[in-house]
Coordinates of C-alpha atoms in Angstrom, one line a residue:
M1 CA -30.4 85.8 -70.1
K2 CA -34.0 85.3 -68.8
L3 CA -33.9 82.7 -66.1
L4 CA -36.7 80.8 -64.4
L5 CA -36.1 80.2 -60.7
Y6 CA -37.9 77.0 -59.7
S7 CA -38.9 77.6 -56.1
W8 CA -39.5 74.8 -53.6
Q9 CA -39.3 77.1 -50.6
A10 CA -35.6 76.4 -50.0
N11 CA -33.7 78.7 -47.8
N12 CA -31.8 81.4 -49.6
E13 CA -33.9 81.4 -52.8
Q14 CA -34.5 85.2 -52.5
I15 CA -30.8 85.7 -51.9
L16 CA -30.0 83.6 -55.0
A17 CA -32.5 85.7 -57.1
D18 CA -31.1 89.0 -55.9
N19 CA -27.6 88.0 -56.7
L20 CA -28.5 86.7 -60.1
I21 CA -30.2 90.1 -60.8
N22 CA -27.0 91.9 -59.7
L23 CA -25.1 89.8 -62.3
G24 CA -27.5 91.0 -65.0
F25 CA -29.9 88.1 -65.3
E26 CA -33.7 88.7 -65.7
M27 CA -35.5 86.6 -63.1
V28 CA -38.9 84.9 -63.3
W29 CA -40.2 82.8 -60.4
F30 CA -42.1 79.5 -60.8
K31 CA -43.6 78.0 -57.5
K32 CA -45.1 74.6 -57.4
V33 CA -44.6 71.6 -55.2
C34 CA -42.8 68.7 -57.0
K35 CA -44.9 65.6 -56.2
H36 CA -42.6 63.1 -57.9
Y37 CA -38.9 63.7 -58.7
T38 CA -38.9 61.8 -62.0
R39 CA -42.5 61.5 -63.1
D40 CA -44.5 64.6 -62.1
M41 CA -46.3 65.2 -65.3
E42 CA -48.6 67.8 -63.7
L43 CA -45.5 69.9 -63.0
A44 CA -44.3 69.4 -66.6
A45 CA -47.7 70.3 -68.0
E46 CA -47.6 73.6 -66.3
M47 CA -43.9 74.5 -66.6
I48 CA -43.4 73.8 -70.3
P49 CA -46.1 76.2 -71.6
F50 CA -45.0 78.8 -69.0
I51 CA -41.4 78.6 -70.3
H52 CA -42.6 79.1 -73.9
K53 CA -45.0 81.9 -73.0
E54 CA -42.4 83.9 -70.9
G55 CA -39.5 83.3 -73.3
I56 CA -37.4 81.6 -70.7
E57 CA -33.8 80.9 -71.7
G58 CA -32.8 78.7 -68.8
V59 CA -34.0 77.2 -65.4
I60 CA -32.2 77.3 -62.1
S61 CA -32.9 75.7 -58.7
F62 CA -31.3 74.8 -55.5
N63 CA -30.8 71.0 -55.5
Y64 CA -31.4 68.8 -58.6
F65 CA -34.9 67.8 -59.9
P66 CA -34.8 65.2 -62.6
I67 CA -38.3 66.1 -63.9
I68 CA -36.9 69.6 -64.6
S69 CA -34.1 68.1 -66.6
M70 CA -36.7 66.4 -68.8
I71 CA -38.6 69.7 -69.1
C72 CA -35.5 71.7 -70.1
D73 CA -34.5 68.9 -72.5
T74 CA -37.9 69.2 -74.1
C75 CA -37.7 73.0 -74.3
K76 CA -34.0 72.9 -75.5
I77 CA -32.8 75.2 -72.7
P78 CA -30.1 74.7 -70.0
Y79 CA -30.9 73.6 -66.5
Y80 CA -28.6 74.9 -63.7
A81 CA -28.9 73.1 -60.4
W82 CA -26.8 74.1 -57.3
V83 CA -26.8 71.1 -54.9
Y84 CA -26.3 71.7 -51.2
D85 CA -27.6 68.4 -49.8
C86 CA -25.4 65.3 -49.5
P87 CA -26.6 62.6 -50.0
H88 CA -28.8 63.9 -52.8
F89 CA -30.1 60.8 -54.4
T90 CA -31.8 62.5 -57.3
L91 CA -28.3 62.8 -58.7
Y92 CA -28.5 59.1 -59.4
A93 CA -31.6 59.5 -61.6
K94 CA -31.0 58.5 -65.2
H95 CA -32.0 62.1 -66.3
V96 CA -28.7 63.4 -64.9
M97 CA -27.1 62.3 -68.1
L98 CA -29.1 64.8 -70.2
S99 CA -26.9 67.4 -71.9
C100 CA -29.1 70.3 -70.8
N101 CA -27.9 69.8 -67.2
H102 CA -25.3 72.0 -65.5
I103 CA -25.1 70.6 -62.0
G104 CA -22.9 72.2 -59.3
I105 CA -22.1 70.0 -56.3
F106 CA -20.4 71.2 -53.2
D107 CA -18.8 67.9 -52.3
K108 CA -15.8 67.0 -54.5
E109 CA -16.1 63.3 -53.5
M110 CA -19.6 63.1 -54.8
V111 CA -18.5 64.8 -58.0
R112 CA -15.7 62.2 -58.4
K113 CA -18.2 59.3 -57.8
L114 CA -20.6 60.5 -60.4
Q115 CA -18.0 61.3 -63.0
G116 CA -16.6 57.8 -62.4
K117 CA -20.0 56.5 -63.4
G118 CA -19.8 58.4 -66.7
V119 CA -21.9 61.4 -65.7
K120 CA -20.5 64.4 -67.6
T121 CA -23.0 67.1 -66.4
V122 CA -21.6 67.6 -62.8
Y123 CA -18.8 69.7 -61.5
H124 CA -17.6 71.1 -58.2
V125 CA -19.1 74.3 -57.0
P126 CA -18.6 75.2 -53.3
L127 CA -21.6 76.8 -51.6
S128 CA -21.9 80.5 -51.1
V129 CA -23.2 83.0 -48.4
D130 CA -24.3 86.6 -48.5
T131 CA -22.5 88.3 -45.6
E132 CA -24.4 91.6 -46.2
Y133 CA -27.7 89.8 -45.9
F134 CA -26.8 88.3 -42.6
A135 CA -25.3 91.6 -41.3
K136 CA -28.7 93.3 -41.9
A137 CA -30.6 90.5 -40.2
I138 CA -28.3 90.8 -37.2
D139 CA -28.3 94.6 -37.0
T140 CA -32.1 95.1 -37.3
K141 CA -33.0 92.8 -34.4
A142 CA -33.6 94.5 -31.0
D143 CA -33.5 91.2 -29.0
K144 CA -29.9 90.2 -29.8
E145 CA -29.1 89.7 -26.1
K146 CA -31.7 86.9 -26.0
Y147 CA -29.4 84.7 -28.2
H148 CA -26.1 85.3 -26.5
C149 CA -24.5 82.1 -25.1
D150 CA -21.2 80.4 -24.7
I151 CA -21.7 77.2 -26.7
S152 CA -24.5 76.5 -29.2
F153 CA -25.5 73.8 -31.6
V154 CA -28.1 74.1 -34.3
G155 CA -29.1 70.9 -36.0
S156 CA -31.0 67.7 -36.1
F157 CA -30.7 64.5 -34.1
Y158 CA -32.7 62.6 -36.7
T159 CA -35.1 61.1 -34.1
D160 CA -37.9 61.0 -36.7
E161 CA -38.7 58.4 -39.4
H162 CA -35.5 59.4 -41.3
N163 CA -33.3 57.6 -38.7
Y164 CA -33.5 54.5 -40.8
Y165 CA -31.1 52.5 -38.7
D166 CA -33.2 52.6 -35.6
R167 CA -36.3 52.1 -37.7
L168 CA -34.9 49.0 -39.3
F169 CA -33.1 47.5 -36.2
R170 CA -35.1 48.0 -33.0
N171 CA -32.9 45.4 -31.4
K172 CA -29.1 45.9 -31.1
M173 CA -27.1 44.5 -34.0
T174 CA -23.7 43.8 -32.4
G175 CA -21.5 43.8 -35.5
I176 CA -23.1 46.9 -37.0
D177 CA -23.1 48.8 -33.6
K178 CA -19.4 48.0 -33.1
A179 CA -18.5 49.4 -36.5
I180 CA -20.6 52.6 -35.9
Q181 CA -19.0 53.1 -32.5
K182 CA -15.5 52.7 -34.1
Q183 CA -16.3 55.2 -36.9
S184 CA -17.6 57.8 -34.5
F185 CA -15.2 60.8 -34.2
S186 CA -12.7 59.0 -36.5
Y187 CA -12.1 60.9 -39.8
E188 CA -9.1 59.4 -41.5
K189 CA -10.2 55.7 -41.8
D190 CA -13.4 54.2 -43.2
Y191 CA -14.2 51.6 -40.5
L192 CA -17.8 51.1 -41.9
R193 CA -16.5 49.9 -45.3
E194 CA -13.9 47.7 -43.6
A195 CA -16.6 46.1 -41.6
V196 CA -18.6 45.4 -44.7
A197 CA -15.6 44.0 -46.6
S198 CA -14.7 41.7 -43.7
G199 CA -18.3 40.4 -43.4
E200 CA -18.8 41.9 -39.9
V201 CA -21.7 44.0 -41.3
D202 CA -24.1 42.4 -43.7
L203 CA -25.3 44.9 -46.3
C204 CA -27.6 42.3 -47.8
L205 CA -29.6 42.2 -44.5
I206 CA -29.9 45.9 -44.4
Q207 CA -31.0 46.1 -48.1
K208 CA -33.6 43.4 -47.5
K209 CA -35.1 45.4 -44.6
M210 CA -35.0 48.6 -46.7
E211 CA -36.8 46.8 -49.5
E212 CA -39.4 45.4 -47.2
Q213 CA -40.3 49.0 -46.2
G214 CA -40.2 50.4 -49.8
L215 CA -37.2 52.6 -49.0
M216 CA -34.9 51.7 -52.0
L217 CA -34.7 53.7 -55.2
G218 CA -36.8 52.6 -58.1
D219 CA -36.1 51.9 -61.8
D220 CA -35.5 55.6 -62.7
Y221 CA -32.2 55.5 -60.8
F222 CA -28.9 53.9 -61.4
A223 CA -27.4 54.1 -57.9
N224 CA -25.5 51.2 -56.5
P225 CA -27.6 49.9 -53.5
E226 CA -24.5 49.9 -51.4
E227 CA -24.1 53.7 -51.8
L228 CA -27.7 54.2 -50.7
L229 CA -27.3 51.9 -47.7
F230 CA -24.1 53.5 -46.5
A231 CA -25.5 57.1 -46.7
T232 CA -29.0 56.7 -45.5
V233 CA -28.5 54.0 -42.8
L234 CA -24.9 53.6 -41.6
E235 CA -23.4 57.1 -42.1
K236 CA -26.5 58.8 -40.8
K237 CA -26.4 56.6 -37.7
V238 CA -22.8 57.6 -37.1
T239 CA -23.9 61.2 -37.3
V240 CA -26.7 60.6 -34.8
E241 CA -24.3 58.9 -32.4
E242 CA -21.7 61.6 -32.7
R243 CA -24.2 64.4 -32.0
R244 CA -25.7 62.5 -29.1
I245 CA -22.3 61.7 -27.5
L246 CA -20.7 65.1 -28.0
L247 CA -23.7 67.3 -26.9
T248 CA -24.3 65.1 -23.9
E249 CA -20.7 65.5 -22.9
V250 CA -20.9 69.3 -23.5
A251 CA -23.9 69.4 -21.2
E252 CA -22.1 67.4 -18.5
K253 CA -18.7 69.2 -18.7
F254 CA -19.7 72.7 -19.6
G255 CA -23.5 73.0 -18.8
E256 CA -23.1 74.2 -15.2
K257 CA -20.3 76.7 -15.7
Y258 CA -21.3 78.1 -19.1
R259 CA -24.5 78.9 -21.0
F260 CA -25.2 76.0 -23.5
C261 CA -28.0 76.3 -26.0
L262 CA -29.3 73.6 -28.2
Y263 CA -31.6 74.4 -31.1
T264 CA -33.3 71.5 -32.8
G265 CA -36.6 70.3 -34.0
S266 CA -35.8 66.7 -33.0
D267 CA -37.7 64.9 -30.2
L268 CA -35.3 64.7 -27.2
K269 CA -37.5 62.5 -25.0
N270 CA -34.8 59.8 -25.0
L271 CA -32.1 62.4 -24.2
P272 CA -33.2 63.8 -20.9
Q273 CA -29.8 65.2 -20.1
L274 CA -30.2 67.6 -23.0
Q275 CA -33.8 68.7 -22.5
Q276 CA -33.0 71.6 -20.1
Y277 CA -30.7 73.2 -22.8
H278 CA -33.2 72.8 -25.6
K279 CA -34.4 76.1 -27.0
G280 CA -36.6 74.8 -29.8
V281 CA -36.6 75.3 -33.6
V282 CA -35.2 78.6 -35.1
D283 CA -36.0 80.5 -38.2
Y284 CA -33.2 80.4 -40.7
H285 CA -33.5 84.0 -41.8
T286 CA -34.4 85.8 -38.6
Q287 CA -33.1 83.9 -35.6
M288 CA -30.3 81.8 -36.8
P289 CA -28.0 84.7 -37.7
L290 CA -28.4 86.0 -34.1
I291 CA -27.5 82.7 -32.7
F292 CA -24.3 82.4 -34.8
A293 CA -23.3 86.0 -34.0
G294 CA -24.1 85.7 -30.3
S295 CA -22.5 82.4 -29.6
R296 CA -18.9 82.4 -28.4
I297 CA -18.5 78.9 -29.8
N298 CA -20.7 77.5 -32.6
L299 CA -20.4 73.7 -32.9
N300 CA -20.6 71.9 -36.2
L301 CA -20.9 68.2 -36.6
S302 CA -21.3 67.4 -40.3
L303 CA -23.4 64.7 -41.8
R304 CA -21.1 61.8 -42.3
S305 CA -22.5 61.4 -45.9
I306 CA -20.7 64.7 -46.7
H307 CA -17.3 63.0 -47.4
S308 CA -15.3 66.1 -48.4
G309 CA -17.3 69.3 -48.8
I310 CA -17.8 72.3 -46.6
P311 CA -21.4 72.2 -45.2
L312 CA -23.5 75.4 -45.6
R313 CA -23.8 75.5 -41.8
V314 CA -20.1 76.3 -41.5
L315 CA -20.2 79.1 -44.1
D316 CA -23.4 80.5 -42.5
I317 CA -21.7 80.7 -39.1
M318 CA -18.7 82.5 -40.5
A319 CA -20.8 84.9 -42.5
C320 CA -22.5 86.0 -39.3
G321 CA -19.1 86.7 -37.7
G322 CA -19.4 83.5 -35.5
F323 CA -16.5 81.3 -34.3
V324 CA -16.7 77.8 -35.8
L325 CA -15.5 74.6 -34.0
S326 CA -16.1 71.9 -36.6
N327 CA -15.2 68.3 -37.2
W328 CA -12.4 68.0 -39.8
Q329 CA -13.3 67.9 -43.4
P330 CA -10.9 67.6 -46.4
E331 CA -12.3 70.7 -48.1
I332 CA -12.3 72.7 -44.9
A333 CA -8.6 71.9 -44.6
E334 CA -8.1 72.8 -48.3
Y335 CA -9.8 76.2 -48.2
F336 CA -9.3 77.5 -44.6
V337 CA -6.2 78.0 -42.5
E338 CA -6.5 76.0 -39.2
N339 CA -6.4 78.2 -36.1
K340 CA -6.5 81.3 -38.2
E341 CA -9.9 81.2 -39.9
I342 CA -11.5 78.1 -38.3
V343 CA -10.8 75.5 -35.6
T344 CA -11.4 71.8 -36.3
F345 CA -11.1 68.6 -34.3
Q346 CA -10.4 65.0 -35.2
S347 CA -11.5 63.3 -31.9
L348 CA -14.0 63.8 -29.2
E349 CA -11.3 64.7 -26.6
E350 CA -9.7 67.2 -29.0
C351 CA -13.1 68.9 -29.4
K352 CA -13.6 69.3 -25.7
E353 CA -10.1 70.5 -25.1
K354 CA -10.5 73.2 -27.8
M355 CA -13.9 74.3 -26.4
D356 CA -12.2 74.7 -23.0
Y357 CA -9.3 76.6 -24.5
Y358 CA -11.3 79.1 -26.6
L359 CA -13.8 79.8 -23.9
K360 CA -10.8 81.1 -21.9
Y361 CA -9.0 83.1 -24.6
E362 CA -11.6 85.6 -25.9
Q363 CA -9.3 87.6 -28.1
K364 CA -7.9 84.6 -30.0
R365 CA -11.4 83.4 -30.6
Q366 CA -12.6 86.7 -31.8
K367 CA -9.6 87.1 -34.1
I368 CA -10.3 83.7 -35.7
A369 CA -14.0 84.6 -36.1
E370 CA -13.2 87.9 -37.9
A371 CA -10.7 86.2 -40.2
G372 CA -13.2 83.5 -41.1
Q373 CA -15.9 86.1 -41.9
K374 CA -13.4 88.0 -44.1
M375 CA -12.5 84.8 -45.9
V376 CA -16.1 83.8 -46.8
R377 CA -16.9 87.4 -47.8
E378 CA -14.0 87.3 -50.3
K379 CA -14.0 83.7 -51.5
F380 CA -17.5 82.2 -50.8
N381 CA -19.7 85.1 -52.0
Y382 CA -22.6 84.5 -54.5
T383 CA -20.8 86.2 -57.3
S384 CA -17.9 83.7 -57.1
G385 CA -20.3 80.8 -56.7
L386 CA -22.6 81.7 -59.6
L387 CA -19.7 82.4 -62.0
K388 CA -18.6 78.8 -61.2
L389 CA -22.1 77.4 -61.6
F390 CA -22.5 79.1 -65.0
E391 CA -19.0 78.2 -65.9
I392 CA -18.0 81.8 -66.5
E393 CA -14.4 82.9 -66.0
G394 CA -14.2 85.5 -63.2
D395 CA -11.7 88.3 -63.0

């Protein structure tokens, strides 16, 4: 099958292409910025004749682009999209219903929601990693010692314009703040939705403010406004607070005794207690593997809008041979054995206790890291993932 890979400069596109070639696909690249997810006629005007000229039999991309659905529907070829973002609001575009779509989503809960709305083109496909690629990236670097540390965190604090909560509410909103505080580091109960149901949080007020700034989805989408507001405003703010609280406490409790490194592109001017640990932004392909391999503990705090799935960050850490200490997620519990392949926490105190424990017991930590790496190599490799994406039965 001759596949067109739509490139939008996502991480792992070359790894995806190499693994597709290994499975026997012929690959052709198409690189062009998508200027509008549903109405980029310039992209369509270039891609459609290119597909016909090259004899393309299918299109693939990381994440889902509704305009490509339209293009593939016009050309009568399948479109394979492998989604690793959550929320990913283009999944609520009306084009998602087109029969040309084959959309693999890593979050089972998102799949369930969409299927409940009558979408028949989505199915569950966990994300994948290439352990050999990361091994080469680690082995070929001479400055590995530079990235050795005891505790590290790689991720965003969303201090930019995408922190919609702070953008909308510059003054404290007591009811909303209380619900966010209650939800932080609580994983078994949905306090945010309870607060909305009880009237403690007024979603209509949030929606009005979002509409005033032009931040709601348009007519090309069928998403319930409530889902957008929870994911982009409330759940993201919970994520912001969890990362701020945990990493500040890590700095205070462990910062003097242990080497703590924080890698983020976020502005930390309002978090002065973290600034001395800030090491800047890292390159995904060259520096990140060294950080994950060289950190005794790699912290993961998932976006709260990921309701069940295993974030790519967790798999990346494991693929590099790193030890993962992550917040609990349903699919992490489903696929990995606790304290054997991964360690999780369900409260702030439990996280700090486990950090303290595994910093003292080196052999136990290393054994878990090795088992985690073995697990992702065997079960979360690209061959397994692509067979699921293409709905091909494996051996």
